[in-house]
mmCIF file of C-alpha atoms and ligand atoms in Angstrom:
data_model
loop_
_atom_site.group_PDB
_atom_site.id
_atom_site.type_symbol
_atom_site.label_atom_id
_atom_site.label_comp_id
_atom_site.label_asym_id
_atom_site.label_seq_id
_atom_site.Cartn_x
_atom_site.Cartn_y
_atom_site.Cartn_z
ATOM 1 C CA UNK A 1 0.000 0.000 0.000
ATOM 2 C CA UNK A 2 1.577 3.409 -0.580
ATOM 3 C CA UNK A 3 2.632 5.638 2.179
ATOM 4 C CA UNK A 4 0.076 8.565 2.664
ATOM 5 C CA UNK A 5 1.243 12.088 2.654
ATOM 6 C CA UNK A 6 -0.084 13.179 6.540
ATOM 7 C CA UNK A 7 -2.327 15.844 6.766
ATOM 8 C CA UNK A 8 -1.541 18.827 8.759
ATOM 9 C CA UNK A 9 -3.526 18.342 11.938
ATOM 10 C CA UNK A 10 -2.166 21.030 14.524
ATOM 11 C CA UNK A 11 -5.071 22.336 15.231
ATOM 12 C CA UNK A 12 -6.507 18.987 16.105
ATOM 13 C CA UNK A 13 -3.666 17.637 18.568
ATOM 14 C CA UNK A 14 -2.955 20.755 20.142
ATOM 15 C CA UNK A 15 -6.340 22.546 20.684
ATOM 16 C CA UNK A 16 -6.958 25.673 22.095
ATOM 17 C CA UNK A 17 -6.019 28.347 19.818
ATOM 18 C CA UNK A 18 -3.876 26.296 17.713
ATOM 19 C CA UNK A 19 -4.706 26.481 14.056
ATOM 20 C CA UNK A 20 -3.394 23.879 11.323
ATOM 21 C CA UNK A 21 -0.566 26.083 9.398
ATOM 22 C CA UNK A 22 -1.864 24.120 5.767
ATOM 23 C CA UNK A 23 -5.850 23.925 6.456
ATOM 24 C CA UNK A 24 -7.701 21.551 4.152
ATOM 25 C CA UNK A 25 -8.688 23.446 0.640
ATOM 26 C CA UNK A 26 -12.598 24.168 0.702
ATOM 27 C CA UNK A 27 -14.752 21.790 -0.411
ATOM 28 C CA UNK A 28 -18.072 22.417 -2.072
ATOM 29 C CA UNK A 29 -19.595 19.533 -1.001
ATOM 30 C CA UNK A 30 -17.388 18.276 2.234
ATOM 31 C CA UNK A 31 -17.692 14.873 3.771
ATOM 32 C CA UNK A 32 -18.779 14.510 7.548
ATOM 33 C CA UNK A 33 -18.427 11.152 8.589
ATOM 34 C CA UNK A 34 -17.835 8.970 11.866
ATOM 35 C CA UNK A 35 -16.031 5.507 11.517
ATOM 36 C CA UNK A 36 -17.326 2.898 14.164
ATOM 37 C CA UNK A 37 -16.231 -0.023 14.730
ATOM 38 C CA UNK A 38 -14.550 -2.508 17.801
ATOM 39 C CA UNK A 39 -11.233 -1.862 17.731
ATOM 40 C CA UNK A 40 -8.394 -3.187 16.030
ATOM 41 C CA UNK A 41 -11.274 -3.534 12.638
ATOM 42 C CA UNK A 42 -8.717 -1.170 11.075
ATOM 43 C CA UNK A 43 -10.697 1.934 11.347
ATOM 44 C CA UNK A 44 -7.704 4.598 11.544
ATOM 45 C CA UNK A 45 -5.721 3.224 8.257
ATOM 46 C CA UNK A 46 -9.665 3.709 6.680
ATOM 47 C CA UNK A 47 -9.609 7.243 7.456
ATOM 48 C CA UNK A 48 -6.190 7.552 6.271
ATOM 49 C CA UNK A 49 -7.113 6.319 3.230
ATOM 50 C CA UNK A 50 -10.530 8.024 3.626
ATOM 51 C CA UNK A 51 -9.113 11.254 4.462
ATOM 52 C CA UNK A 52 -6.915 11.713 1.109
ATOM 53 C CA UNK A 53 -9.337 10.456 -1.301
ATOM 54 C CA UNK A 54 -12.256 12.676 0.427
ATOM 55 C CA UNK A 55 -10.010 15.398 1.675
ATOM 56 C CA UNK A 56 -11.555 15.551 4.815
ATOM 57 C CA UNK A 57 -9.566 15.791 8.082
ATOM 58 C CA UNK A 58 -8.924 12.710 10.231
ATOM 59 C CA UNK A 59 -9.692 13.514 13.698
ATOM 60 C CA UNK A 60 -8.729 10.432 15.960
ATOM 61 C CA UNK A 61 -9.122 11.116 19.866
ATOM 62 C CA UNK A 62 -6.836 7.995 20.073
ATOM 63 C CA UNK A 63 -4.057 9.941 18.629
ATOM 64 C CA UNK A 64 -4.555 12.762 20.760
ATOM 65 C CA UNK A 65 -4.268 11.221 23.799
ATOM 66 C CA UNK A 66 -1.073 9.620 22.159
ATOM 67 C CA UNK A 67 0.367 12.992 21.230
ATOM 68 C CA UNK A 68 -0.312 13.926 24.963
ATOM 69 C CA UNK A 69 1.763 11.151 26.280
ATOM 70 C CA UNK A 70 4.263 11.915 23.709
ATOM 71 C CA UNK A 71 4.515 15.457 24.575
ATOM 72 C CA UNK A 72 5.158 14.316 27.848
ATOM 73 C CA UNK A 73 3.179 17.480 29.701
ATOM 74 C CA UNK A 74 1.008 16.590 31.687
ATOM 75 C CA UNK A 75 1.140 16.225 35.668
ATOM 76 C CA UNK A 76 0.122 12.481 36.313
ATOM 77 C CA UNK A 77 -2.300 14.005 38.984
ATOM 78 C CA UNK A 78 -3.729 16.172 36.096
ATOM 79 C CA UNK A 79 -7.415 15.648 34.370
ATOM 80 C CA UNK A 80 -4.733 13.848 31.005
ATOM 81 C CA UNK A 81 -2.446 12.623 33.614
ATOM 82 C CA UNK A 82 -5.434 10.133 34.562
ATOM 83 C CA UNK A 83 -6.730 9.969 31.291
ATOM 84 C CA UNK A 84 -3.374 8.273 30.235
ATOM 85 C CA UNK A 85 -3.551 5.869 32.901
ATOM 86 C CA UNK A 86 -6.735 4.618 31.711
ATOM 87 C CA UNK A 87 -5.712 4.407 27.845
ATOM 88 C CA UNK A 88 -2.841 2.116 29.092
ATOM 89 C CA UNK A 89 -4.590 0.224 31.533
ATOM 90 C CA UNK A 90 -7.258 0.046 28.332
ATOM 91 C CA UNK A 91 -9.913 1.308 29.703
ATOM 92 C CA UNK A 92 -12.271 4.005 28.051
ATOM 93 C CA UNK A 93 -10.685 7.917 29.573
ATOM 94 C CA UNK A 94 -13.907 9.293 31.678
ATOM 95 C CA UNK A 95 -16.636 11.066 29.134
ATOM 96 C CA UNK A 96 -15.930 14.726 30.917
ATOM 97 C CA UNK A 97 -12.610 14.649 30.158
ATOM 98 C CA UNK A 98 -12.742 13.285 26.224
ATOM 99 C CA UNK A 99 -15.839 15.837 25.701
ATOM 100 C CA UNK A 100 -13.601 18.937 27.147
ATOM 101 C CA UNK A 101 -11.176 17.790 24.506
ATOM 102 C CA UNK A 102 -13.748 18.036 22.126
ATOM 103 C CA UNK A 103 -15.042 21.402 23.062
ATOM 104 C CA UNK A 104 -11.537 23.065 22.536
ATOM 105 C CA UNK A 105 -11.317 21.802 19.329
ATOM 106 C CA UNK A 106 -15.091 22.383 18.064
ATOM 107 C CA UNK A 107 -13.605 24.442 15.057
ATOM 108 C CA UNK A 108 -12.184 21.213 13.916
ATOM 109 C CA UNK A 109 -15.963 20.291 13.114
ATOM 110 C CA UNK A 110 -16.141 22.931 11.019
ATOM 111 C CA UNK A 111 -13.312 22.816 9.419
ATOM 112 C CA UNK A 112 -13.659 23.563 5.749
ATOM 113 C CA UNK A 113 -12.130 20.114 4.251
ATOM 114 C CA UNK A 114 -14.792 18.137 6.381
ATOM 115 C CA UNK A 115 -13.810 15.507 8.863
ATOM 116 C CA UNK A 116 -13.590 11.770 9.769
ATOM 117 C CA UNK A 117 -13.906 11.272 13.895
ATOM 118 C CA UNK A 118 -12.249 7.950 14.457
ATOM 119 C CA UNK A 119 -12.530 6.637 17.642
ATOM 120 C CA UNK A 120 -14.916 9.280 18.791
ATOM 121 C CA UNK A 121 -17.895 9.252 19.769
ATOM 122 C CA UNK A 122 -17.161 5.953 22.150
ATOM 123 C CA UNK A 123 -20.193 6.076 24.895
ATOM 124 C CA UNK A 124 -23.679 7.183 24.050
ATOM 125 C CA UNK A 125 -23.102 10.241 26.236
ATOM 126 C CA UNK A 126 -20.426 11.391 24.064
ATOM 127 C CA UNK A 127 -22.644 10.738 20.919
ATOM 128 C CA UNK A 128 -25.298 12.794 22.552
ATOM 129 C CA UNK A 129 -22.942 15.399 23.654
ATOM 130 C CA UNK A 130 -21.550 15.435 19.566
ATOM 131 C CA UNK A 131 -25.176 15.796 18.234
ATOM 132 C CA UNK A 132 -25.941 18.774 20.403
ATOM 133 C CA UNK A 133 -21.994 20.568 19.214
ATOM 134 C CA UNK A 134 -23.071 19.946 15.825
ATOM 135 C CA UNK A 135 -26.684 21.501 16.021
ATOM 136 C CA UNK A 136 -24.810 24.196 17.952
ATOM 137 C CA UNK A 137 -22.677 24.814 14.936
ATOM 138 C CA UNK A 138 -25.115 24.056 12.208
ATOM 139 C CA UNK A 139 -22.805 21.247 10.978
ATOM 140 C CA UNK A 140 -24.546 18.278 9.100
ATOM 141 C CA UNK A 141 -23.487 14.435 9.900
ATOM 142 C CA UNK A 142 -23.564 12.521 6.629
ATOM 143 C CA UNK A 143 -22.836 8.952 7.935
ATOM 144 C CA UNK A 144 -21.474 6.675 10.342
ATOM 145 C CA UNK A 145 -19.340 3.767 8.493
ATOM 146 C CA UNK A 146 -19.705 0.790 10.814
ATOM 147 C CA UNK A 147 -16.519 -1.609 10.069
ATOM 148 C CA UNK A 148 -18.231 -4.994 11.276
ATOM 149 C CA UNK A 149 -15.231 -8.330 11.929
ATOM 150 C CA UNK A 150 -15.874 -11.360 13.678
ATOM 151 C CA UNK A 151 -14.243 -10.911 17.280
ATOM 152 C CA UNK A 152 -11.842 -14.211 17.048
ATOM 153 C CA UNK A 153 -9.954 -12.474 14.049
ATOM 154 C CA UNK A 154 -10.205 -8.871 15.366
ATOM 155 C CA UNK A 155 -8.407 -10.581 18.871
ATOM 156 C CA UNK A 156 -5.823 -11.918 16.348
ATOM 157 C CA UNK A 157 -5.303 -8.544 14.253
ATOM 158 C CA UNK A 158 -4.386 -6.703 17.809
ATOM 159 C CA UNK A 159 -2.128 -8.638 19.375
ATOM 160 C CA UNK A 160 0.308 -9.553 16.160
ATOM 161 C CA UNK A 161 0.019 -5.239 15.486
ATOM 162 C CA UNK A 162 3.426 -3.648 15.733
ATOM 163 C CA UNK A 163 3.498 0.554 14.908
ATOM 164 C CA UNK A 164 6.399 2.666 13.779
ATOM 165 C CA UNK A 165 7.094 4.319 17.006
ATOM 166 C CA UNK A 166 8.500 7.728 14.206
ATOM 167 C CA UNK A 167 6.361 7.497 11.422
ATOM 168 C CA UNK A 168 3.228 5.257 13.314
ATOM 169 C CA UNK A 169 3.116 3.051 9.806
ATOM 170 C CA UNK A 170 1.259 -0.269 10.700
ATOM 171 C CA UNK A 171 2.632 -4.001 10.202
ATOM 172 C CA UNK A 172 1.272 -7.173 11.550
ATOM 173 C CA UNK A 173 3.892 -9.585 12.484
ATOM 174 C CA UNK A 174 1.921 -12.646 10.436
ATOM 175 C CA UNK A 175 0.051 -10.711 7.922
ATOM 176 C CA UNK A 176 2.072 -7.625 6.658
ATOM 177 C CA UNK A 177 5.411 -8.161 8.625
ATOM 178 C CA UNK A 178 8.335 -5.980 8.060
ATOM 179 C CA UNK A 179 11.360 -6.367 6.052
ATOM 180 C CA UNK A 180 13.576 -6.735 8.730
ATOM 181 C CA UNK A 181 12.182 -7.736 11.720
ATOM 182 C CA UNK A 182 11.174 -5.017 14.263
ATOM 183 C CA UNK A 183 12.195 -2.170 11.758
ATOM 184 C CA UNK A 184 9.845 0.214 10.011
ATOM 185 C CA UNK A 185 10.080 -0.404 5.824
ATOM 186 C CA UNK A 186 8.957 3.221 5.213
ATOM 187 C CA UNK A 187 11.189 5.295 7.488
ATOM 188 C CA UNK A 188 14.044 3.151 9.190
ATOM 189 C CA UNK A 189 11.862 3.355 12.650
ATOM 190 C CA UNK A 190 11.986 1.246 15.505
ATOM 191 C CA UNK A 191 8.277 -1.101 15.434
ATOM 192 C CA UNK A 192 6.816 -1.301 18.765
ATOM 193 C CA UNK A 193 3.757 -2.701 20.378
ATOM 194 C CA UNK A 194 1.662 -0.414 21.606
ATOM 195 C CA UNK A 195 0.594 -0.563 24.988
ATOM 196 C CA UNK A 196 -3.157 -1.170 24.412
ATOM 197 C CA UNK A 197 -2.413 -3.587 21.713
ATOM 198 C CA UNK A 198 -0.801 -5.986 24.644
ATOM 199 C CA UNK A 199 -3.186 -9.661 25.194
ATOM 200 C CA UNK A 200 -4.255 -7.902 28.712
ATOM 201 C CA UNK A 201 -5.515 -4.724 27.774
ATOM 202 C CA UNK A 202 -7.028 -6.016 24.654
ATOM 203 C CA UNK A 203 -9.457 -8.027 26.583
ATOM 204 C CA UNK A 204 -10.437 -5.226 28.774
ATOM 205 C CA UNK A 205 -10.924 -3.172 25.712
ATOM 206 C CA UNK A 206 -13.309 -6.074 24.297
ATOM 207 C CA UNK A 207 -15.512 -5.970 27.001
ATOM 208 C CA UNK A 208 -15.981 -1.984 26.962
ATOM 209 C CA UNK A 209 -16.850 -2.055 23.482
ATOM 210 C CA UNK A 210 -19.490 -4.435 23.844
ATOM 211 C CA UNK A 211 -20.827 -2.455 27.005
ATOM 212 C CA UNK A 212 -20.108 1.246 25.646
ATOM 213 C CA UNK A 213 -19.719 1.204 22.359
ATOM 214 C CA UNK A 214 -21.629 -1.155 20.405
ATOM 215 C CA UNK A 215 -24.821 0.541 21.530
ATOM 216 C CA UNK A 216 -23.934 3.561 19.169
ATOM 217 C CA UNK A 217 -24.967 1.198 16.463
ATOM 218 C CA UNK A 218 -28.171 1.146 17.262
ATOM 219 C CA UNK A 219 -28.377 4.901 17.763
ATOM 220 C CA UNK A 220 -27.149 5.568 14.723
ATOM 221 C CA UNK A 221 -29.461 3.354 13.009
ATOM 222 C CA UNK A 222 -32.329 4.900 14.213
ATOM 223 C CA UNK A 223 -30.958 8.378 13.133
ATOM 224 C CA UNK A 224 -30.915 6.602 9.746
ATOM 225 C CA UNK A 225 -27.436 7.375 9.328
ATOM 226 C CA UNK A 226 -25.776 4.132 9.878
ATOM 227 C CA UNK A 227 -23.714 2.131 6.973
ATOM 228 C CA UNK A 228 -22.558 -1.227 7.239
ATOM 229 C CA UNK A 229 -19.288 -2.162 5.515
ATOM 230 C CA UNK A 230 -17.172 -5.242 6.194
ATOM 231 C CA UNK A 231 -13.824 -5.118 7.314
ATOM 232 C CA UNK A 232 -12.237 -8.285 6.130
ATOM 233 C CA UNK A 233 -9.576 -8.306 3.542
ATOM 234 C CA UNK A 234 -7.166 -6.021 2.450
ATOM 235 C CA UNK A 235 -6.945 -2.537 3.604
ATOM 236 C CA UNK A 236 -7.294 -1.892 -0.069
ATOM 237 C CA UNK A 237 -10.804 -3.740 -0.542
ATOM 238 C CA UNK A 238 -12.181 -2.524 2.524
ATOM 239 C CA UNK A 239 -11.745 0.718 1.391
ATOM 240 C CA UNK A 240 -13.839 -0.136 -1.986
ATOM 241 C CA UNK A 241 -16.349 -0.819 -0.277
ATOM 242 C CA UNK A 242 -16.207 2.144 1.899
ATOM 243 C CA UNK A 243 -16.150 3.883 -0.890
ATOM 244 C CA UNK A 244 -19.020 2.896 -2.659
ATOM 245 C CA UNK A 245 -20.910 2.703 -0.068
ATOM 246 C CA UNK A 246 -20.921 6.254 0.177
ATOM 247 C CA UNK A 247 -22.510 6.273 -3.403
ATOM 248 C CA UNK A 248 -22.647 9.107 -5.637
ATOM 249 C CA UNK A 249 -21.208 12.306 -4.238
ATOM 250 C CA UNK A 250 -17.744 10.527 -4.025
ATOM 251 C CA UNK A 251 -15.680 12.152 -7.007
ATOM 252 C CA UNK A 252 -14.030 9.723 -9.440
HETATM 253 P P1 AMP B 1 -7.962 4.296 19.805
HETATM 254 O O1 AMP B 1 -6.662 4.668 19.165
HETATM 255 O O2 AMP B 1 -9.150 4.991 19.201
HETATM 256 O O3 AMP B 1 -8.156 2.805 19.944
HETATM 257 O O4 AMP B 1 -7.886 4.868 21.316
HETATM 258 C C1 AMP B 1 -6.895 4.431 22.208
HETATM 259 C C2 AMP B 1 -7.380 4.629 23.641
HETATM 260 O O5 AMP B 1 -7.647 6.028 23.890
HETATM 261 C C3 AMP B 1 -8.668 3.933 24.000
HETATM 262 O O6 AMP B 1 -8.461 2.565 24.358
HETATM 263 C C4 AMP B 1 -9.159 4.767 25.174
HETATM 264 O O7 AMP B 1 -8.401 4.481 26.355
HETATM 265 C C5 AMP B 1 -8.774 6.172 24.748
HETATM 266 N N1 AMP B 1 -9.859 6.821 23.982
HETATM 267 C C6 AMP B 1 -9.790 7.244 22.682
HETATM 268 N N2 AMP B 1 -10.948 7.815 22.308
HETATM 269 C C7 AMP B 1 -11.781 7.746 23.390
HETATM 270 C C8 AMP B 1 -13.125 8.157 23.616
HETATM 271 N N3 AMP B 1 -13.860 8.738 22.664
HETATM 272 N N4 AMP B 1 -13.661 7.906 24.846
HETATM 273 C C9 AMP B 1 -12.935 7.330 25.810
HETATM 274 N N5 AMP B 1 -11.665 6.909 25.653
HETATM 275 C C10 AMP B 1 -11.073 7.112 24.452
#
């Protein structure tokens, strides 16, 4: 698969009054989507792919808390402090704090390029909280892509992940392993796994989707907004389908 050129998303990880320094181009017609799905379904190389072809911004709150822990700022007594203890532990960060996150960063919901939330909304308070922001704003949901995987396989696909710890490129160490074992093909990088991605916290992370998660489905179904697209195969073919599931307005 070819590497994709990362979209500037300052504005995004940083909040507050940070703006992205290369904002999407305006879009006459801009996509507004939310990918669902348990995880490890391959949701966030979807809106990669997703994101280029649509040009519409990928907003993962998974990768903010990671640039958070990256950044290395904040106080482990601190409102992220604790939410980083739960992402490792894998449990779901408390809705208060993941919604304040949100709110500094409601411009990214209007951002001109449209947007893919990826991991976001998790709870049905957080979905509720996300229809009320968008009313607020007068911003229009299209769809919510559910990617739908037997649980057996999606238990497999987890554990065997390893993630450029420079460039984050994904590899599986069965099904797309690297060159040269424990080295990133695209960038030289060292592959690591990622803490939630260890057999532990991947059960714990199970069970919360079941409980929180999986009831967004139904929400969304009864908004009429839900889509249903399989995520076995190749990264490739699942985004086919995504694609044409989203029918006409897609540009050639
Ligand atoms: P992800 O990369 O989306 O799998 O997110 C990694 C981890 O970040 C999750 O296991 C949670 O601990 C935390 N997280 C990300 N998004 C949310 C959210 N919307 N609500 C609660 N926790 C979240």
């Amino acid at each position: 698969m070819p590497m994709i050129a990362a979209r500037d998303r300052t504005a995004w990880l940083e909040g507050g009054t940070a703006r992205c320094k290369h904002p999407a181009p305006r879009k006459e017609d801009p996509f507004r989507l939310i990918l669902l799905g348990a995880p490890g379904v391959g949701k966030g190389t979807q809106a990669e792919l997703l994101s280029e072809r649509l040009g519409a911004c990928h907003l993962s709150t998974g990768d903010l808390f990671r640039f958070a822990k990256n950044s290395g700022c904040c106080e482990p007594d601190s409102a992220m402090g604790h939410a980083l203890q739960c992402m490792q532990r894998g449990e779901l960060v408390p809705d208060d704090v993941v919604l304040a996150m949100i709110m500094d960063r409601w411009r990214c919901l209007r951002c001109r390029g449209g947007f893919l939330l990826d991991g976001f909304p998790r709870t049905v308070p957080q979905a509720e909280a996300l229809e009320s922001l968008l009313r607020k704003h007068s911003v229009q949901l299209d769809a919510v892509l559910n990617y739908e995987m037997p649980i057996d396989e999606i238990v497999c696909r987890l554990s065997g992940r390893r993630t450029c710890s420079s460039c984050k490129a994904v590899f599986h160490v069965e099904t797309r392993p690297p060159t040269s074992n424990g080295i990133c093909d695209h960038c030289g990088g060292t592959l690591i796994q990622r803490d939630d991605d260890r057999p532990e916290t991947i059960r714990v992370r199970m069970q919360i989707y079941e409980k929180s998660t999986a009831p967004l489905i139904e929400l969304y179904r009864e908004r009429g907004k839900l889509i249903r697209v399989s995520a076995m195969g190749l990264p490739e073919q699942i985004f086919e389908r995504s694609i044409e599931s989203l029918g006409e307005r897609v540009q050639p």
